[in-house]
mmCIF file of C-alpha atoms in Angstrom:
data_model
loop_
_atom_site.group_PDB
_atom_site.id
_atom_site.type_symbol
_atom_site.label_atom_id
_atom_site.label_comp_id
_atom_site.label_asym_id
_atom_site.label_seq_id
_atom_site.Cartn_x
_atom_site.Cartn_y
_atom_site.Cartn_z
ATOM 1 C CA MET H 1 -0.005 -0.057 0.087
ATOM 2 C CA SER H 2 0.857 3.535 -0.746
ATOM 3 C CA GLU H 3 2.495 6.190 2.383
ATOM 4 C CA PRO H 4 -0.834 8.149 3.566
ATOM 5 C CA MET H 5 -1.660 11.275 2.303
ATOM 6 C CA GLU H 6 -0.122 14.869 3.401
ATOM 7 C CA ARG H 7 -2.525 16.776 5.845
ATOM 8 C CA ALA H 8 -1.566 20.158 4.563
ATOM 9 C CA GLN H 9 -4.022 22.120 6.856
ATOM 10 C CA THR H 10 -6.768 21.204 9.490
ATOM 11 C CA ARG H 11 -9.689 23.088 11.020
ATOM 12 C CA ILE H 12 -12.437 22.475 13.333
ATOM 13 C CA VAL H 13 -15.468 22.905 11.935
ATOM 14 C CA TRP H 14 -18.055 22.128 14.810
ATOM 15 C CA GLN H 15 -17.978 20.674 17.952
ATOM 16 C CA ASP H 16 -20.333 20.305 20.901
ATOM 17 C CA LYS H 17 -19.708 18.430 24.152
ATOM 18 C CA ALA H 18 -19.734 14.630 23.309
ATOM 19 C CA TRP H 19 -17.800 14.943 19.589
ATOM 20 C CA ARG H 20 -16.397 17.863 17.339
ATOM 21 C CA LEU H 21 -15.691 17.668 13.393
ATOM 22 C CA ARG H 22 -12.205 18.937 12.156
ATOM 23 C CA VAL H 23 -11.811 19.186 8.450
ATOM 24 C CA ASP H 24 -8.682 19.055 7.231
ATOM 25 C CA ARG H 25 -6.942 19.553 3.729
ATOM 26 C CA LEU H 26 -4.945 16.608 2.465
ATOM 27 C CA ARG H 27 -2.513 16.876 -0.808
ATOM 28 C CA LEU H 28 -2.054 13.696 -2.252
ATOM 29 C CA PRO H 29 0.281 11.468 -3.725
ATOM 30 C CA ASN H 30 -0.542 12.502 -7.686
ATOM 31 C CA GLY H 31 -0.363 16.562 -6.274
ATOM 32 C CA ARG H 32 -4.235 17.619 -5.980
ATOM 33 C CA GLN H 33 -5.529 18.988 -2.870
ATOM 34 C CA VAL H 34 -8.577 17.304 -1.487
ATOM 35 C CA GLU H 35 -10.731 18.466 1.765
ATOM 36 C CA GLN H 36 -11.924 15.459 3.614
ATOM 37 C CA GLY H 37 -14.344 15.969 7.498
ATOM 38 C CA ILE H 38 -13.422 13.708 9.972
ATOM 39 C CA ILE H 39 -15.433 12.997 13.779
ATOM 40 C CA GLU H 40 -13.645 12.940 16.606
ATOM 41 C CA HIS H 41 -14.832 11.124 18.567
ATOM 42 C CA PRO H 42 -14.098 10.687 21.445
ATOM 43 C CA GLY H 43 -14.783 6.334 21.544
ATOM 44 C CA ALA H 44 -18.477 5.100 23.138
ATOM 45 C CA VAL H 45 -18.874 1.727 25.186
ATOM 46 C CA VAL H 46 -21.855 -1.254 24.226
ATOM 47 C CA LEU H 47 -23.135 -3.141 27.600
ATOM 48 C CA VAL H 48 -25.058 -6.787 25.540
ATOM 49 C CA PRO H 49 -27.031 -6.300 29.534
ATOM 50 C CA LEU H 50 -27.688 -10.596 30.407
ATOM 51 C CA ARG H 51 -29.711 -12.209 33.533
ATOM 52 C CA MET H 52 -31.611 -15.668 32.858
ATOM 53 C CA VAL H 53 -35.211 -16.328 32.548
ATOM 54 C CA GLY H 54 -35.642 -19.701 33.734
ATOM 55 C CA ASN H 55 -32.678 -21.405 31.473
ATOM 56 C CA GLU H 56 -33.268 -19.624 28.634
ATOM 57 C CA PRO H 57 -31.026 -16.368 29.012
ATOM 58 C CA GLU H 58 -32.879 -12.800 28.645
ATOM 59 C CA VAL H 59 -31.109 -9.179 27.319
ATOM 60 C CA LEU H 60 -31.965 -6.141 27.879
ATOM 61 C CA MET H 61 -33.019 -4.051 24.788
ATOM 62 C CA LEU H 62 -34.024 -0.200 23.490
ATOM 63 C CA ARG H 63 -35.991 1.082 21.384
ATOM 64 C CA GLN H 64 -34.743 4.572 21.779
ATOM 65 C CA TYR H 65 -35.087 7.073 19.754
ATOM 66 C CA ARG H 66 -32.872 8.472 17.637
ATOM 67 C CA PRO H 67 -33.353 11.940 15.015
ATOM 68 C CA ALA H 68 -30.471 11.626 13.169
ATOM 69 C CA LEU H 69 -33.437 8.551 11.595
ATOM 70 C CA GLU H 70 -36.007 10.559 12.669
ATOM 71 C CA ALA H 71 -37.580 6.939 13.747
ATOM 72 C CA ALA H 72 -37.158 4.776 17.379
ATOM 73 C CA VAL H 73 -34.042 1.619 17.018
ATOM 74 C CA LEU H 74 -33.932 -1.436 18.192
ATOM 75 C CA GLU H 75 -30.757 -1.917 20.228
ATOM 76 C CA LEU H 76 -28.447 -2.281 22.566
ATOM 77 C CA PRO H 77 -27.631 -0.138 25.554
ATOM 78 C CA ALA H 78 -24.079 2.374 25.032
ATOM 79 C CA GLY H 79 -23.070 5.728 25.535
ATOM 80 C CA THR H 80 -20.645 8.487 24.397
ATOM 81 C CA ARG H 81 -17.279 8.029 27.049
ATOM 82 C CA GLY H 82 -16.654 11.645 27.917
ATOM 83 C CA TRP H 83 -12.776 13.208 27.039
ATOM 84 C CA ASP H 84 -11.168 11.460 29.964
ATOM 85 C CA GLU H 85 -13.723 9.554 31.685
ATOM 86 C CA ASP H 86 -12.464 5.395 32.606
ATOM 87 C CA TRP H 87 -14.103 2.551 29.832
ATOM 88 C CA LEU H 88 -15.540 0.505 33.096
ATOM 89 C CA VAL H 89 -16.729 3.735 34.747
ATOM 90 C CA CYS H 90 -18.189 4.991 31.942
ATOM 91 C CA ALA H 91 -19.978 0.863 30.716
ATOM 92 C CA GLN H 92 -21.822 0.718 34.389
ATOM 93 C CA ARG H 93 -22.814 4.331 34.274
ATOM 94 C CA GLU H 94 -24.922 4.020 30.906
ATOM 95 C CA LEU H 95 -26.010 0.676 32.452
ATOM 96 C CA ARG H 96 -27.427 2.236 34.837
ATOM 97 C CA GLU H 97 -28.619 5.149 33.381
ATOM 98 C CA GLU H 98 -30.555 3.306 30.333
ATOM 99 C CA THR H 99 -31.906 0.439 32.167
ATOM 100 C CA GLY H 100 -31.973 1.261 35.555
ATOM 101 C CA PHE H 101 -30.082 -1.366 36.567
ATOM 102 C CA ARG H 102 -25.968 -2.782 37.674
ATOM 103 C CA ALA H 103 -23.489 -4.809 36.616
ATOM 104 C CA ARG H 104 -20.926 -7.159 39.338
ATOM 105 C CA SER H 105 -19.393 -7.893 35.925
ATOM 106 C CA PHE H 106 -18.611 -7.142 32.690
ATOM 107 C CA THR H 107 -16.289 -9.306 29.600
ATOM 108 C CA PRO H 108 -14.508 -7.748 26.953
ATOM 109 C CA LEU H 109 -16.841 -8.401 23.554
ATOM 110 C CA GLY H 110 -13.975 -7.278 22.067
ATOM 111 C CA GLN H 111 -13.656 -3.774 19.571
ATOM 112 C CA ILE H 112 -15.026 -1.924 16.164
ATOM 113 C CA TRP H 113 -14.674 1.045 14.528
ATOM 114 C CA PRO H 114 -18.100 1.621 13.309
ATOM 115 C CA ALA H 115 -17.563 4.004 10.697
ATOM 116 C CA PRO H 116 -14.099 3.681 9.669
ATOM 117 C CA GLY H 117 -13.799 6.301 6.881
ATOM 118 C CA VAL H 118 -15.646 9.142 8.501
ATOM 119 C CA SER H 119 -15.093 8.596 12.269
ATOM 120 C CA ASN H 120 -12.254 8.024 14.354
ATOM 121 C CA GLU H 121 -14.981 6.677 17.154
ATOM 122 C CA LEU H 122 -13.982 3.737 18.936
ATOM 123 C CA MET H 123 -16.613 1.686 20.842
ATOM 124 C CA ALA H 124 -15.305 -1.276 23.711
ATOM 125 C CA LEU H 125 -18.347 -4.015 23.680
ATOM 126 C CA TYR H 126 -18.861 -5.892 26.866
ATOM 127 C CA LEU H 127 -20.967 -8.654 28.434
ATOM 128 C CA ALA H 128 -22.776 -7.105 31.667
ATOM 129 C CA THR H 129 -23.903 -9.541 34.587
ATOM 130 C CA ASP H 130 -24.736 -10.751 37.825
ATOM 131 C CA LEU H 131 -27.200 -7.692 37.521
ATOM 132 C CA GLU H 132 -28.828 -5.698 40.126
ATOM 133 C CA ALA H 133 -31.334 -2.755 40.378
ATOM 134 C CA ASP H 134 -29.646 0.707 40.927
ATOM 135 C CA PRO H 135 -30.561 3.152 38.477
ATOM 136 C CA LEU H 136 -29.138 6.040 37.167
ATOM 137 C CA PRO H 137 -31.486 9.550 35.442
ATOM 138 C CA HIS H 138 -30.655 8.807 31.925
ATOM 139 C CA ASP H 139 -30.481 12.648 29.868
ATOM 140 C CA ALA H 140 -32.511 14.819 29.436
ATOM 141 C CA ASP H 141 -31.868 14.884 25.403
ATOM 142 C CA GLU H 142 -33.098 10.184 25.047
ATOM 143 C CA LEU H 143 -36.421 9.321 24.758
ATOM 144 C CA LEU H 144 -36.202 5.789 25.079
ATOM 145 C CA GLU H 145 -37.465 1.536 26.453
ATOM 146 C CA VAL H 146 -35.701 -1.092 27.892
ATOM 147 C CA ASP H 147 -37.304 -4.330 26.126
ATOM 148 C CA PRO H 148 -36.381 -7.659 27.360
ATOM 149 C CA MET H 149 -35.571 -9.965 24.243
ATOM 150 C CA LEU H 150 -34.234 -13.487 24.216
ATOM 151 C CA LEU H 151 -30.312 -13.777 23.557
ATOM 152 C CA ARG H 152 -32.460 -16.528 20.489
ATOM 153 C CA GLU H 153 -34.152 -14.186 19.506
ATOM 154 C CA LEU H 154 -32.313 -11.375 18.642
ATOM 155 C CA VAL H 155 -29.209 -14.352 16.818
ATOM 156 C CA THR H 156 -32.093 -15.158 14.493
ATOM 157 C CA LEU H 157 -32.527 -10.875 14.320
ATOM 158 C CA ALA H 158 -29.254 -10.059 13.699
ATOM 159 C CA ARG H 159 -28.412 -12.212 11.225
ATOM 160 C CA ASP H 160 -31.726 -11.959 9.213
ATOM 161 C CA GLY H 161 -31.727 -8.482 8.937
ATOM 162 C CA GLY H 162 -34.708 -7.895 11.430
ATOM 163 C CA ILE H 163 -31.736 -5.725 13.497
ATOM 164 C CA GLN H 164 -30.508 -2.571 12.098
ATOM 165 C CA ASP H 165 -27.942 -1.356 14.245
ATOM 166 C CA ALA H 166 -24.457 -2.306 13.343
ATOM 167 C CA LYS H 167 -23.023 -2.373 17.027
ATOM 168 C CA SER H 168 -26.239 -4.421 18.119
ATOM 169 C CA VAL H 169 -25.707 -6.858 15.807
ATOM 170 C CA VAL H 170 -21.715 -7.573 15.635
ATOM 171 C CA ALA H 171 -22.399 -6.983 20.275
ATOM 172 C CA ILE H 172 -25.832 -9.507 19.767
ATOM 173 C CA LEU H 173 -23.629 -12.534 18.187
ATOM 174 C CA ARG H 174 -20.632 -11.855 19.698
ATOM 175 C CA ALA H 175 -22.159 -12.511 23.063
ATOM 176 C CA ALA H 176 -24.183 -15.677 21.716
ATOM 177 C CA HIS H 177 -21.096 -17.037 20.420
ATOM 178 C CA TYR H 178 -18.657 -16.391 24.281
ATOM 179 C CA LEU H 179 -21.528 -17.716 25.563
ATOM 180 C CA GLN H 180 -21.947 -20.701 22.974
ATOM 181 C CA MET H 181 -25.056 -20.664 21.143
ATOM 182 C CA THR H 182 -23.771 -20.288 18.252
ATOM 183 C CA MET I 1 -42.097 6.403 24.930
ATOM 184 C CA SER I 2 -42.351 10.013 25.266
ATOM 185 C CA GLU I 3 -42.772 12.490 22.078
ATOM 186 C CA PRO I 4 -40.105 12.894 19.877
ATOM 187 C CA MET I 5 -38.427 15.979 20.049
ATOM 188 C CA GLU I 6 -38.701 19.178 18.531
ATOM 189 C CA ARG I 7 -36.590 20.815 15.744
ATOM 190 C CA ALA I 8 -36.095 24.786 16.204
ATOM 191 C CA GLN I 9 -34.291 26.173 13.739
ATOM 192 C CA THR I 10 -31.176 24.005 11.180
ATOM 193 C CA ARG I 11 -28.543 25.098 9.966
ATOM 194 C CA ILE I 12 -25.874 23.160 7.518
ATOM 195 C CA VAL I 13 -22.425 23.635 8.695
ATOM 196 C CA TRP I 14 -20.636 21.517 6.382
ATOM 197 C CA GLN I 15 -20.276 18.809 3.517
ATOM 198 C CA ASP I 16 -18.596 17.552 0.728
ATOM 199 C CA LYS I 17 -19.586 15.565 -2.563
ATOM 200 C CA ALA I 18 -19.689 12.494 -0.240
ATOM 201 C CA TRP I 19 -22.365 13.793 2.906
ATOM 202 C CA ARG I 20 -22.641 16.884 4.427
ATOM 203 C CA LEU I 21 -23.290 18.130 8.013
ATOM 204 C CA ARG I 22 -26.591 19.656 9.954
ATOM 205 C CA VAL I 23 -26.880 20.933 12.713
ATOM 206 C CA ASP I 24 -30.708 21.834 15.083
ATOM 207 C CA ARG I 25 -31.262 22.993 17.904
ATOM 208 C CA LEU I 26 -33.828 20.756 19.454
ATOM 209 C CA ARG I 27 -36.542 21.672 22.181
ATOM 210 C CA LEU I 28 -36.938 19.541 24.610
ATOM 211 C CA PRO I 29 -39.965 17.967 25.867
ATOM 212 C CA ASN I 30 -38.605 20.033 29.695
ATOM 213 C CA GLY I 31 -38.761 23.620 27.270
ATOM 214 C CA ARG I 32 -34.540 22.778 27.710
ATOM 215 C CA GLN I 33 -32.341 23.412 24.239
ATOM 216 C CA VAL I 34 -29.577 21.401 22.776
ATOM 217 C CA GLU I 35 -27.821 21.207 19.686
ATOM 218 C CA GLN I 36 -27.081 18.350 17.938
ATOM 219 C CA GLY I 37 -25.362 17.824 15.386
ATOM 220 C CA ILE I 38 -26.016 15.158 12.578
ATOM 221 C CA ILE I 39 -24.331 13.912 9.142
ATOM 222 C CA GLU I 40 -27.322 13.241 6.203
ATOM 223 C CA HIS I 41 -24.902 10.999 4.744
ATOM 224 C CA PRO I 42 -26.523 9.091 0.806
ATOM 225 C CA GLY I 43 -25.735 5.637 2.451
ATOM 226 C CA ALA I 44 -22.498 2.885 0.640
ATOM 227 C CA VAL I 45 -22.877 -0.531 -0.261
ATOM 228 C CA VAL I 46 -20.685 -3.127 1.424
ATOM 229 C CA LEU I 47 -19.770 -6.154 -0.662
ATOM 230 C CA VAL I 48 -18.645 -9.772 -0.086
ATOM 231 C CA PRO I 49 -16.839 -10.647 -2.902
ATOM 232 C CA LEU I 50 -17.025 -13.998 -2.723
ATOM 233 C CA ARG I 51 -14.940 -16.910 -4.829
ATOM 234 C CA MET I 52 -14.478 -20.700 -4.581
ATOM 235 C CA VAL I 53 -10.180 -21.827 -3.315
ATOM 236 C CA GLY I 54 -11.285 -26.429 -4.420
ATOM 237 C CA ASN I 55 -13.934 -26.037 -1.083
ATOM 238 C CA GLU I 56 -13.363 -23.291 0.676
ATOM 239 C CA PRO I 57 -14.877 -19.632 -0.202
ATOM 240 C CA GLU I 58 -12.198 -17.168 -0.885
ATOM 241 C CA VAL I 59 -13.639 -13.380 0.213
ATOM 242 C CA LEU I 60 -11.546 -10.349 -1.854
ATOM 243 C CA MET I 61 -10.378 -8.410 2.103
ATOM 244 C CA LEU I 62 -9.128 -5.157 1.581
ATOM 245 C CA ARG I 63 -5.642 -3.342 3.453
ATOM 246 C CA GLN I 64 -6.957 0.227 3.067
ATOM 247 C CA TYR I 65 -5.869 3.113 4.688
ATOM 248 C CA ARG I 66 -8.181 5.221 7.288
ATOM 249 C CA PRO I 67 -7.228 8.803 7.054
ATOM 250 C CA ALA I 68 -9.643 9.463 10.665
ATOM 251 C CA LEU I 69 -7.525 6.374 12.446
ATOM 252 C CA GLU I 70 -4.258 6.741 10.979
ATOM 253 C CA ALA I 71 -3.761 3.111 9.979
ATOM 254 C CA ALA I 72 -4.238 0.407 7.261
ATOM 255 C CA VAL I 73 -7.749 -2.001 8.111
ATOM 256 C CA LEU I 74 -9.216 -4.448 6.922
ATOM 257 C CA GLU I 75 -12.715 -4.756 6.279
ATOM 258 C CA LEU I 76 -14.476 -5.482 3.021
ATOM 259 C CA PRO I 77 -15.039 -3.847 -0.498
ATOM 260 C CA ALA I 78 -17.389 -0.322 0.284
ATOM 261 C CA GLY I 79 -18.817 3.365 -0.842
ATOM 262 C CA THR I 80 -20.783 6.224 -0.764
ATOM 263 C CA ARG I 81 -24.174 5.950 -2.740
ATOM 264 C CA GLY I 82 -24.295 9.207 -5.215
ATOM 265 C CA TRP I 83 -26.895 11.101 -3.694
ATOM 266 C CA ASP I 84 -28.899 9.743 -6.696
ATOM 267 C CA GLU I 85 -27.267 6.470 -7.745
ATOM 268 C CA ASP I 86 -28.938 3.481 -7.809
ATOM 269 C CA TRP I 87 -27.697 0.899 -4.845
ATOM 270 C CA LEU I 88 -26.795 -2.109 -7.234
ATOM 271 C CA VAL I 89 -25.138 0.596 -10.205
ATOM 272 C CA CYS I 90 -22.990 1.746 -7.350
ATOM 273 C CA ALA I 91 -22.208 -1.861 -6.090
ATOM 274 C CA GLN I 92 -20.852 -2.958 -9.224
ATOM 275 C CA ARG I 93 -19.051 0.338 -9.450
ATOM 276 C CA GLU I 94 -17.978 0.328 -6.422
ATOM 277 C CA LEU I 95 -16.914 -3.548 -7.168
ATOM 278 C CA ARG I 96 -15.282 -2.679 -9.994
ATOM 279 C CA GLU I 97 -13.033 -0.410 -8.399
ATOM 280 C CA GLU I 98 -12.013 -1.800 -5.475
ATOM 281 C CA THR I 99 -11.208 -5.272 -6.372
ATOM 282 C CA GLY I 100 -11.298 -4.775 -9.961
ATOM 283 C CA PHE I 101 -13.216 -7.468 -10.797
ATOM 284 C CA ARG I 102 -17.614 -6.936 -12.001
ATOM 285 C CA ALA I 103 -19.998 -9.238 -10.148
ATOM 286 C CA ARG I 104 -22.909 -11.330 -12.470
ATOM 287 C CA SER I 105 -25.151 -12.013 -9.089
ATOM 288 C CA PHE I 106 -25.315 -9.744 -6.299
ATOM 289 C CA THR I 107 -27.726 -11.086 -2.712
ATOM 290 C CA PRO I 108 -28.694 -8.923 -0.862
ATOM 291 C CA LEU I 109 -27.535 -10.062 3.130
ATOM 292 C CA GLY I 110 -29.304 -7.040 4.932
ATOM 293 C CA GLN I 111 -28.729 -3.913 5.921
ATOM 294 C CA ILE I 112 -27.042 -2.022 8.718
ATOM 295 C CA TRP I 113 -27.253 1.710 10.657
ATOM 296 C CA PRO I 114 -23.822 2.096 11.264
ATOM 297 C CA ALA I 115 -24.013 4.555 13.778
ATOM 298 C CA PRO I 116 -27.436 6.223 14.116
ATOM 299 C CA GLY I 117 -26.758 8.551 16.758
ATOM 300 C CA VAL I 118 -25.002 10.919 14.576
ATOM 301 C CA SER I 119 -25.984 9.811 11.147
ATOM 302 C CA ASN I 120 -28.621 8.592 9.281
ATOM 303 C CA GLU I 121 -26.090 6.565 6.982
ATOM 304 C CA LEU I 122 -28.408 3.146 5.285
ATOM 305 C CA MET I 123 -25.763 0.797 4.624
ATOM 306 C CA ALA I 124 -27.050 -2.039 1.959
ATOM 307 C CA LEU I 125 -25.564 -5.030 1.999
ATOM 308 C CA TYR I 126 -24.548 -7.286 -0.363
ATOM 309 C CA LEU I 127 -23.576 -11.517 -0.814
ATOM 310 C CA ALA I 128 -21.642 -11.041 -5.322
ATOM 311 C CA THR I 129 -20.688 -13.973 -6.328
ATOM 312 C CA ASP I 130 -19.701 -15.285 -10.259
ATOM 313 C CA LEU I 131 -16.270 -13.022 -9.971
ATOM 314 C CA GLU I 132 -14.928 -12.121 -13.678
ATOM 315 C CA ALA I 133 -11.989 -9.160 -14.305
ATOM 316 C CA ASP I 134 -13.069 -5.760 -15.264
ATOM 317 C CA PRO I 135 -11.124 -2.920 -13.397
ATOM 318 C CA LEU I 136 -11.951 0.946 -13.241
ATOM 319 C CA PRO I 137 -9.738 2.929 -11.912
ATOM 320 C CA HIS I 138 -10.271 3.481 -8.250
ATOM 321 C CA ASP I 139 -10.764 7.317 -6.958
ATOM 322 C CA ALA I 140 -7.188 8.883 -6.075
ATOM 323 C CA ASP I 141 -7.589 9.813 -2.549
ATOM 324 C CA GLU I 142 -7.995 6.732 -1.971
ATOM 325 C CA LEU I 143 -4.950 3.804 -0.570
ATOM 326 C CA LEU I 144 -5.540 0.559 -0.314
ATOM 327 C CA GLU I 145 -4.667 -3.937 -1.633
ATOM 328 C CA VAL I 146 -6.998 -6.809 -1.831
ATOM 329 C CA ASP I 147 -6.132 -9.334 0.184
ATOM 330 C CA PRO I 148 -8.180 -12.975 -0.290
ATOM 331 C CA MET I 149 -8.902 -14.479 2.830
ATOM 332 C CA LEU I 150 -10.751 -18.167 3.396
ATOM 333 C CA LEU I 151 -14.680 -16.792 4.938
ATOM 334 C CA ARG I 152 -14.514 -19.189 7.545
ATOM 335 C CA GLU I 153 -11.257 -18.049 8.946
ATOM 336 C CA LEU I 154 -13.001 -14.466 8.458
ATOM 337 C CA VAL I 155 -15.587 -15.333 10.461
ATOM 338 C CA THR I 156 -12.808 -17.027 13.834
ATOM 339 C CA LEU I 157 -11.676 -12.752 13.062
ATOM 340 C CA ALA I 158 -15.144 -11.157 13.575
ATOM 341 C CA ARG I 159 -16.219 -13.514 16.365
ATOM 342 C CA ASP I 160 -12.685 -13.087 18.311
ATOM 343 C CA GLY I 161 -12.359 -9.192 17.807
ATOM 344 C CA GLY I 162 -9.638 -9.478 15.157
ATOM 345 C CA ILE I 163 -11.457 -7.620 12.161
ATOM 346 C CA GLN I 164 -12.890 -4.097 14.571
ATOM 347 C CA ASP I 165 -14.593 -2.629 10.862
ATOM 348 C CA ALA I 166 -18.223 -3.436 12.189
ATOM 349 C CA LYS I 167 -20.502 -3.499 9.157
ATOM 350 C CA SER I 168 -17.399 -6.499 7.802
ATOM 351 C CA VAL I 169 -17.823 -8.098 10.700
ATOM 352 C CA VAL I 170 -21.572 -7.952 9.785
ATOM 353 C CA ALA I 171 -21.448 -8.817 6.205
ATOM 354 C CA ILE I 172 -18.904 -11.374 6.871
ATOM 355 C CA LEU I 173 -21.037 -12.864 9.869
ATOM 356 C CA ARG I 174 -23.808 -13.162 7.404
ATOM 357 C CA ALA I 175 -22.815 -14.336 4.487
ATOM 358 C CA ALA I 176 -21.568 -17.284 6.561
ATOM 359 C CA HIS I 177 -25.353 -17.361 8.215
ATOM 360 C CA TYR I 178 -26.083 -17.252 3.710
ATOM 361 C CA LEU I 179 -23.725 -19.788 3.018
ATOM 362 C CA GLN I 180 -25.271 -22.497 5.780
ATOM 363 C CA MET I 181 -21.480 -22.304 7.322
ATOM 364 C CA THR I 182 -22.411 -21.138 10.574
#
């Protein structure tokens, strides 16, 4: 693979507390210059909060209204990390805010880049188990409700396209594989 | 779930040929206003270009330099749709640009939202088969090389975290399931 491109100029175009848009002017190997927008992001956590219902593992899914899609999305609890926040502190906080439960155990399910073409966001995936009620109030701009679903059913939805949220598809299939269900 | 938020004001902050950043001022149910950045995106295709090597299905993966990550990423061929471009026309074009092959057959593997918290991007996933050499020159700002790998090996990497690109994890696991390998 050729050498990466040279960054001729860079500026921040917009930011809020969560992330910012940086615009780079790049010099291509052929000498031409192009502008490229890059989202600078502190990263996020994605949680698979799991509890047993009889012999069946069940996951606390969310139905969350997403303004970008103008629709409610079936997805796992997840949230943006503060720029200096510890990953597991963030995981416990988001779990309590979004589901009302804390977990005694977090098992890493690897990491993913949701959109490496435009963003440096890294998502850390965790299986969250040994749940106990311990709610925190959630952000005023988040509209969501908790919807517990069987992991077995979620695996089918992840595979056949019934779940469209990418991070949730990855985390559900990795959790099911970790639990030796696939 | 409560009613969605009211959009009090909206403006475009930055754009290039591929996507644009819209910033909305939202009125929350509690009366407070917040600003929210939303990426308006025309959508993208993700391809699993598959050929048989003896009895073993093999996938044309890419090693692509991603300026956002300042790293080369192992990922599937993929690309942004033109705002008015037909999805399958886009799929064939990106496949030819990035791998040098065209496919006679595209099988849908469902759709995903890579980042519904910040973007309305929808990705359409396709299994691409019956490949034949028919290259198109690729974009000058793309640095990539083709790396054929066994699908069996990719399934392991998708599950254990060895592949970090979210769209590639989803498309590989859906392709393997479609081919009854999992």
